[in-house]
mmCIF file of C-alpha atoms in Angstrom:
data_model
loop_
_atom_site.group_PDB
_atom_site.id
_atom_site.type_symbol
_atom_site.label_atom_id
_atom_site.label_comp_id
_atom_site.label_asym_id
_atom_site.label_seq_id
_atom_site.Cartn_x
_atom_site.Cartn_y
_atom_site.Cartn_z
ATOM 1 C CA UNK F 1 35.030 -90.612 -134.174
ATOM 2 C CA UNK F 2 33.670 -93.596 -132.248
ATOM 3 C CA UNK F 3 34.790 -96.403 -129.958
ATOM 4 C CA UNK F 4 38.096 -98.405 -131.246
ATOM 5 C CA UNK F 5 38.824 -95.587 -133.252
ATOM 6 C CA UNK F 6 41.185 -94.370 -130.347
ATOM 7 C CA UNK F 7 40.625 -91.479 -127.553
ATOM 8 C CA UNK F 8 39.203 -88.042 -128.618
ATOM 9 C CA UNK F 9 41.809 -85.406 -130.025
ATOM 10 C CA UNK F 10 42.420 -82.799 -128.019
ATOM 11 C CA UNK F 11 44.339 -79.578 -127.971
ATOM 12 C CA UNK F 12 44.650 -77.712 -124.904
ATOM 13 C CA UNK F 13 43.349 -73.693 -124.993
ATOM 14 C CA UNK F 14 46.270 -71.536 -126.322
ATOM 15 C CA UNK F 15 46.754 -68.099 -128.437
ATOM 16 C CA UNK F 16 48.976 -69.672 -130.708
ATOM 17 C CA UNK F 17 46.296 -69.516 -133.900
ATOM 18 C CA UNK F 18 48.987 -71.295 -135.843
ATOM 19 C CA UNK F 19 48.947 -74.129 -133.860
ATOM 20 C CA UNK F 20 45.429 -74.637 -133.810
ATOM 21 C CA UNK F 21 44.908 -74.734 -137.480
ATOM 22 C CA UNK F 22 47.672 -77.360 -137.675
ATOM 23 C CA UNK F 23 46.105 -78.926 -135.124
ATOM 24 C CA UNK F 24 42.413 -78.970 -136.815
ATOM 25 C CA UNK F 25 44.503 -79.732 -140.567
ATOM 26 C CA UNK F 26 46.190 -83.198 -139.063
ATOM 27 C CA UNK F 27 42.051 -84.405 -138.067
ATOM 28 C CA UNK F 28 41.299 -87.383 -140.522
ATOM 29 C CA UNK F 29 37.475 -88.207 -140.699
ATOM 30 C CA UNK F 30 37.568 -92.159 -140.673
ATOM 31 C CA UNK F 31 36.439 -95.271 -138.508
ATOM 32 C CA UNK F 32 33.443 -95.742 -137.021
ATOM 33 C CA UNK F 33 31.469 -99.041 -136.904
ATOM 34 C CA UNK F 34 28.228 -98.160 -136.870
ATOM 35 C CA UNK F 35 26.415 -94.629 -137.263
ATOM 36 C CA UNK F 36 25.928 -92.723 -134.019
ATOM 37 C CA UNK F 37 29.490 -91.641 -132.864
ATOM 38 C CA UNK F 38 31.136 -91.272 -129.371
ATOM 39 C CA UNK F 39 29.889 -87.194 -128.870
ATOM 40 C CA UNK F 40 30.169 -87.826 -125.007
ATOM 41 C CA UNK F 41 33.604 -88.596 -125.116
ATOM 42 C CA UNK F 42 33.991 -84.979 -127.004
ATOM 43 C CA UNK F 43 32.196 -83.022 -125.031
ATOM 44 C CA UNK F 44 33.615 -84.467 -121.551
ATOM 45 C CA UNK F 45 37.130 -83.879 -123.455
ATOM 46 C CA UNK F 46 35.900 -80.022 -123.899
ATOM 47 C CA UNK F 47 34.096 -79.929 -120.669
ATOM 48 C CA UNK F 48 37.436 -80.916 -119.004
ATOM 49 C CA UNK F 49 39.444 -78.052 -120.323
ATOM 50 C CA UNK F 50 41.191 -75.682 -118.017
ATOM 51 C CA UNK F 51 38.518 -72.936 -119.159
ATOM 52 C CA UNK F 52 40.125 -69.882 -117.491
ATOM 53 C CA UNK F 53 38.445 -66.866 -119.380
ATOM 54 C CA UNK F 54 35.126 -65.562 -118.370
ATOM 55 C CA UNK F 55 34.109 -65.408 -121.539
ATOM 56 C CA UNK F 56 33.134 -69.208 -122.226
ATOM 57 C CA UNK F 57 31.763 -70.921 -125.331
ATOM 58 C CA UNK F 58 31.569 -74.678 -127.024
ATOM 59 C CA UNK F 59 30.886 -75.714 -130.250
ATOM 60 C CA UNK F 60 29.197 -79.024 -131.811
ATOM 61 C CA UNK F 61 29.547 -79.784 -135.105
ATOM 62 C CA UNK F 62 28.212 -83.010 -136.218
ATOM 63 C CA UNK F 63 26.326 -85.203 -138.815
ATOM 64 C CA UNK F 64 25.525 -87.851 -136.354
ATOM 65 C CA UNK F 65 23.822 -88.891 -133.110
ATOM 66 C CA UNK F 66 25.460 -89.710 -130.187
ATOM 67 C CA UNK F 67 24.977 -93.644 -128.511
ATOM 68 C CA UNK F 68 21.988 -94.287 -127.298
ATOM 69 C CA UNK F 69 18.108 -94.977 -129.169
ATOM 70 C CA UNK F 70 16.614 -92.075 -126.673
ATOM 71 C CA UNK F 71 18.859 -89.866 -128.839
ATOM 72 C CA UNK F 72 17.983 -90.612 -132.154
ATOM 73 C CA UNK F 73 15.444 -93.218 -134.736
ATOM 74 C CA UNK F 74 18.402 -95.420 -136.235
ATOM 75 C CA UNK F 75 17.133 -98.903 -133.814
ATOM 76 C CA UNK F 76 19.804 -101.646 -134.729
ATOM 77 C CA UNK F 77 22.472 -99.345 -136.019
ATOM 78 C CA UNK F 78 23.366 -98.270 -132.515
ATOM 79 C CA UNK F 79 26.047 -100.631 -131.126
ATOM 80 C CA UNK F 80 25.300 -99.356 -128.097
ATOM 81 C CA UNK F 81 21.927 -98.384 -127.520
ATOM 82 C CA UNK F 82 21.734 -98.146 -123.928
ATOM 83 C CA UNK F 83 24.320 -95.154 -124.080
ATOM 84 C CA UNK F 84 27.700 -94.819 -124.088
ATOM 85 C CA UNK F 85 29.550 -97.686 -122.689
ATOM 86 C CA UNK F 86 31.642 -95.533 -120.597
ATOM 87 C CA UNK F 87 29.071 -94.447 -118.209
ATOM 88 C CA UNK F 88 28.894 -90.936 -119.964
ATOM 89 C CA UNK F 89 25.589 -89.314 -119.650
ATOM 90 C CA UNK F 90 24.795 -86.397 -122.083
ATOM 91 C CA UNK F 91 22.132 -84.761 -119.808
ATOM 92 C CA UNK F 92 25.213 -84.484 -116.742
ATOM 93 C CA UNK F 93 27.356 -83.328 -119.352
ATOM 94 C CA UNK F 94 25.389 -80.542 -120.535
ATOM 95 C CA UNK F 95 24.301 -79.752 -116.679
ATOM 96 C CA UNK F 96 27.924 -79.351 -116.468
ATOM 97 C CA UNK F 97 28.456 -76.932 -119.200
ATOM 98 C CA UNK F 98 25.493 -74.758 -117.925
ATOM 99 C CA UNK F 99 26.500 -75.294 -114.546
ATOM 100 C CA UNK F 100 30.637 -74.109 -115.650
ATOM 101 C CA UNK F 101 28.957 -71.302 -117.444
ATOM 102 C CA UNK F 102 29.752 -72.068 -120.997
ATOM 103 C CA UNK F 103 27.623 -70.879 -123.680
ATOM 104 C CA UNK F 104 26.757 -73.921 -125.683
ATOM 105 C CA UNK F 105 26.690 -73.669 -129.650
ATOM 106 C CA UNK F 106 25.050 -76.427 -131.903
ATOM 107 C CA UNK F 107 25.470 -76.558 -135.533
ATOM 108 C CA UNK F 108 23.110 -78.615 -137.209
ATOM 109 C CA UNK F 109 23.946 -79.803 -140.347
ATOM 110 C CA UNK F 110 21.405 -83.256 -141.460
ATOM 111 C CA UNK F 111 17.674 -83.808 -139.766
ATOM 112 C CA UNK F 112 20.025 -87.339 -138.592
ATOM 113 C CA UNK F 113 20.583 -85.137 -135.269
ATOM 114 C CA UNK F 114 17.323 -83.937 -134.599
ATOM 115 C CA UNK F 115 16.288 -85.930 -131.980
ATOM 116 C CA UNK F 116 19.742 -85.490 -130.001
ATOM 117 C CA UNK F 117 19.585 -81.821 -130.425
ATOM 118 C CA UNK F 118 16.243 -81.488 -128.707
ATOM 119 C CA UNK F 119 17.551 -83.440 -125.916
ATOM 120 C CA UNK F 120 20.771 -81.408 -125.615
ATOM 121 C CA UNK F 121 18.741 -78.234 -125.467
ATOM 122 C CA UNK F 122 16.233 -79.545 -122.600
ATOM 123 C CA UNK F 123 19.148 -80.726 -120.806
ATOM 124 C CA UNK F 124 21.537 -77.539 -120.930
ATOM 125 C CA UNK F 125 18.114 -75.378 -120.351
ATOM 126 C CA UNK F 126 16.795 -76.781 -117.363
ATOM 127 C CA UNK F 127 19.976 -77.155 -115.625
ATOM 128 C CA UNK F 128 19.714 -73.323 -114.632
ATOM 129 C CA UNK F 129 17.395 -70.464 -114.242
ATOM 130 C CA UNK F 130 17.300 -66.894 -115.158
ATOM 131 C CA UNK F 131 19.946 -65.829 -112.726
ATOM 132 C CA UNK F 132 22.436 -67.897 -115.472
ATOM 133 C CA UNK F 133 22.285 -66.320 -118.701
ATOM 134 C CA UNK F 134 24.687 -69.076 -120.257
ATOM 135 C CA UNK F 135 22.686 -69.941 -123.224
ATOM 136 C CA UNK F 136 22.265 -72.597 -126.325
ATOM 137 C CA UNK F 137 22.257 -71.753 -129.491
ATOM 138 C CA UNK F 138 21.157 -73.738 -132.310
ATOM 139 C CA UNK F 139 22.474 -72.861 -135.960
ATOM 140 C CA UNK F 140 20.890 -74.756 -138.479
ATOM 141 C CA UNK F 141 22.220 -75.007 -141.433
ATOM 142 C CA UNK F 142 20.135 -77.548 -143.120
ATOM 143 C CA UNK F 143 18.178 -75.342 -145.654
ATOM 144 C CA UNK F 144 21.379 -73.678 -146.872
ATOM 145 C CA UNK F 145 23.320 -76.899 -147.181
ATOM 146 C CA UNK F 146 19.973 -78.504 -149.466
ATOM 147 C CA UNK F 147 19.816 -75.392 -151.572
ATOM 148 C CA UNK F 148 24.072 -75.664 -151.978
ATOM 149 C CA UNK F 149 23.168 -79.144 -153.705
ATOM 150 C CA UNK F 150 22.857 -81.378 -150.408
ATOM 151 C CA UNK F 151 25.162 -82.447 -147.995
ATOM 152 C CA UNK F 152 27.065 -85.608 -149.924
ATOM 153 C CA UNK F 153 27.803 -82.605 -152.470
ATOM 154 C CA UNK F 154 29.544 -80.278 -149.950
ATOM 155 C CA UNK F 155 32.884 -81.888 -151.284
ATOM 156 C CA UNK F 156 36.761 -80.349 -151.053
ATOM 157 C CA UNK F 157 36.303 -78.572 -154.291
ATOM 158 C CA UNK F 158 33.611 -76.376 -152.531
ATOM 159 C CA UNK F 159 35.976 -75.602 -149.425
ATOM 160 C CA UNK F 160 35.073 -72.208 -149.553
ATOM 161 C CA UNK F 161 31.891 -72.475 -149.670
ATOM 162 C CA UNK F 162 31.900 -74.208 -146.377
ATOM 163 C CA UNK F 163 33.858 -72.427 -145.108
ATOM 164 C CA UNK F 164 31.408 -69.778 -145.465
ATOM 165 C CA UNK F 165 28.501 -72.053 -144.209
ATOM 166 C CA UNK F 166 30.668 -72.463 -141.083
ATOM 167 C CA UNK F 167 32.004 -69.359 -139.988
ATOM 168 C CA UNK F 168 28.322 -68.019 -140.740
ATOM 169 C CA UNK F 169 26.754 -71.004 -137.932
ATOM 170 C CA UNK F 170 29.571 -70.401 -135.567
ATOM 171 C CA UNK F 171 31.805 -66.771 -135.585
ATOM 172 C CA UNK F 172 28.180 -65.084 -134.916
ATOM 173 C CA UNK F 173 27.669 -67.126 -132.021
ATOM 174 C CA UNK F 174 30.870 -66.305 -130.524
ATOM 175 C CA UNK F 175 30.495 -62.439 -130.813
ATOM 176 C CA UNK F 176 27.499 -62.636 -128.773
ATOM 177 C CA UNK F 177 28.708 -64.986 -126.084
ATOM 178 C CA UNK F 178 31.136 -62.184 -125.588
ATOM 179 C CA UNK F 179 28.177 -59.586 -125.543
ATOM 180 C CA UNK F 180 26.607 -61.880 -122.991
ATOM 181 C CA UNK F 181 28.947 -61.583 -120.839
ATOM 182 C CA UNK F 182 30.516 -58.125 -121.647
ATOM 183 C CA UNK F 183 26.613 -56.626 -120.596
ATOM 184 C CA UNK F 184 25.699 -59.631 -118.394
ATOM 185 C CA UNK F 185 22.096 -59.742 -120.818
ATOM 186 C CA UNK F 186 21.917 -63.565 -122.823
ATOM 187 C CA UNK F 187 22.391 -62.089 -126.225
ATOM 188 C CA UNK F 188 21.278 -64.365 -129.208
ATOM 189 C CA UNK F 189 23.251 -63.648 -132.687
ATOM 190 C CA UNK F 190 21.526 -62.934 -135.978
ATOM 191 C CA UNK F 191 19.755 -66.090 -138.023
ATOM 192 C CA UNK F 192 22.351 -68.080 -140.108
ATOM 193 C CA UNK F 193 21.073 -67.254 -143.329
ATOM 194 C CA UNK F 194 21.570 -63.352 -142.564
ATOM 195 C CA UNK F 195 25.212 -64.442 -141.476
ATOM 196 C CA UNK F 196 25.347 -66.440 -144.389
ATOM 197 C CA UNK F 197 24.778 -63.606 -147.336
ATOM 198 C CA UNK F 198 27.901 -61.306 -145.538
ATOM 199 C CA UNK F 199 30.214 -64.636 -145.303
ATOM 200 C CA UNK F 200 29.033 -66.065 -148.774
ATOM 201 C CA UNK F 201 29.596 -62.555 -150.559
ATOM 202 C CA UNK F 202 32.780 -62.356 -148.664
ATOM 203 C CA UNK F 203 33.851 -65.664 -149.782
ATOM 204 C CA UNK F 204 33.079 -64.917 -153.604
ATOM 205 C CA UNK F 205 35.134 -62.224 -153.580
ATOM 206 C CA UNK F 206 38.296 -63.710 -152.010
ATOM 207 C CA UNK F 207 37.618 -66.519 -154.704
ATOM 208 C CA UNK F 208 37.415 -64.337 -157.602
ATOM 209 C CA UNK F 209 40.465 -62.193 -156.342
ATOM 210 C CA UNK F 210 42.566 -65.321 -156.306
ATOM 211 C CA UNK F 211 41.660 -66.214 -160.059
ATOM 212 C CA UNK F 212 42.531 -62.498 -161.162
ATOM 213 C CA UNK F 213 45.926 -62.954 -159.274
ATOM 214 C CA UNK F 214 46.612 -66.329 -161.105
ATOM 215 C CA UNK F 215 45.482 -64.902 -164.006
ATOM 216 C CA UNK F 216 47.892 -62.529 -163.824
#
């Protein structure tokens, strides 16, 4: 979403998994007058949620950078080259996540977000010293996506494959965040490719089982 597409869609924290799934299913990717998106608005909405659990993590999955030419290399394609027009600062937001002891996972799909990712990681990691064990994790799917035929080849007919990629990127990172909390030691997850092999195999077995059931 971007400015002009309406406010960020937010669902409060809940243990009702069905409600969360229904909320996600209702989302649509549309709008956007330029390539960068309102990433800052989404992060501001996330950090502003009522965080109660001591094990905290936020996941950013982005295929476009935020506004501000210092976060990308797309020049005149940014309608707000000076940055977020509402005054939000990506650096301040990242400092807020670290200061609130919220782990940050960045799932990278395309190289278009490379510069933004580096800026966010630097802002996050420089916001506190080693006494703060909150972590920034980059979960890079670019090579796996390219091997699958590229970003544009991953349509709805390959939903199972996309699900395996995202599960391999996100789930181990969340588990690592919980381990960090319980052990008091900064913990990182296994490489994405290692995780993907397991999730892809599980997805393939599930698809095969569904096909056999349909054949009966």
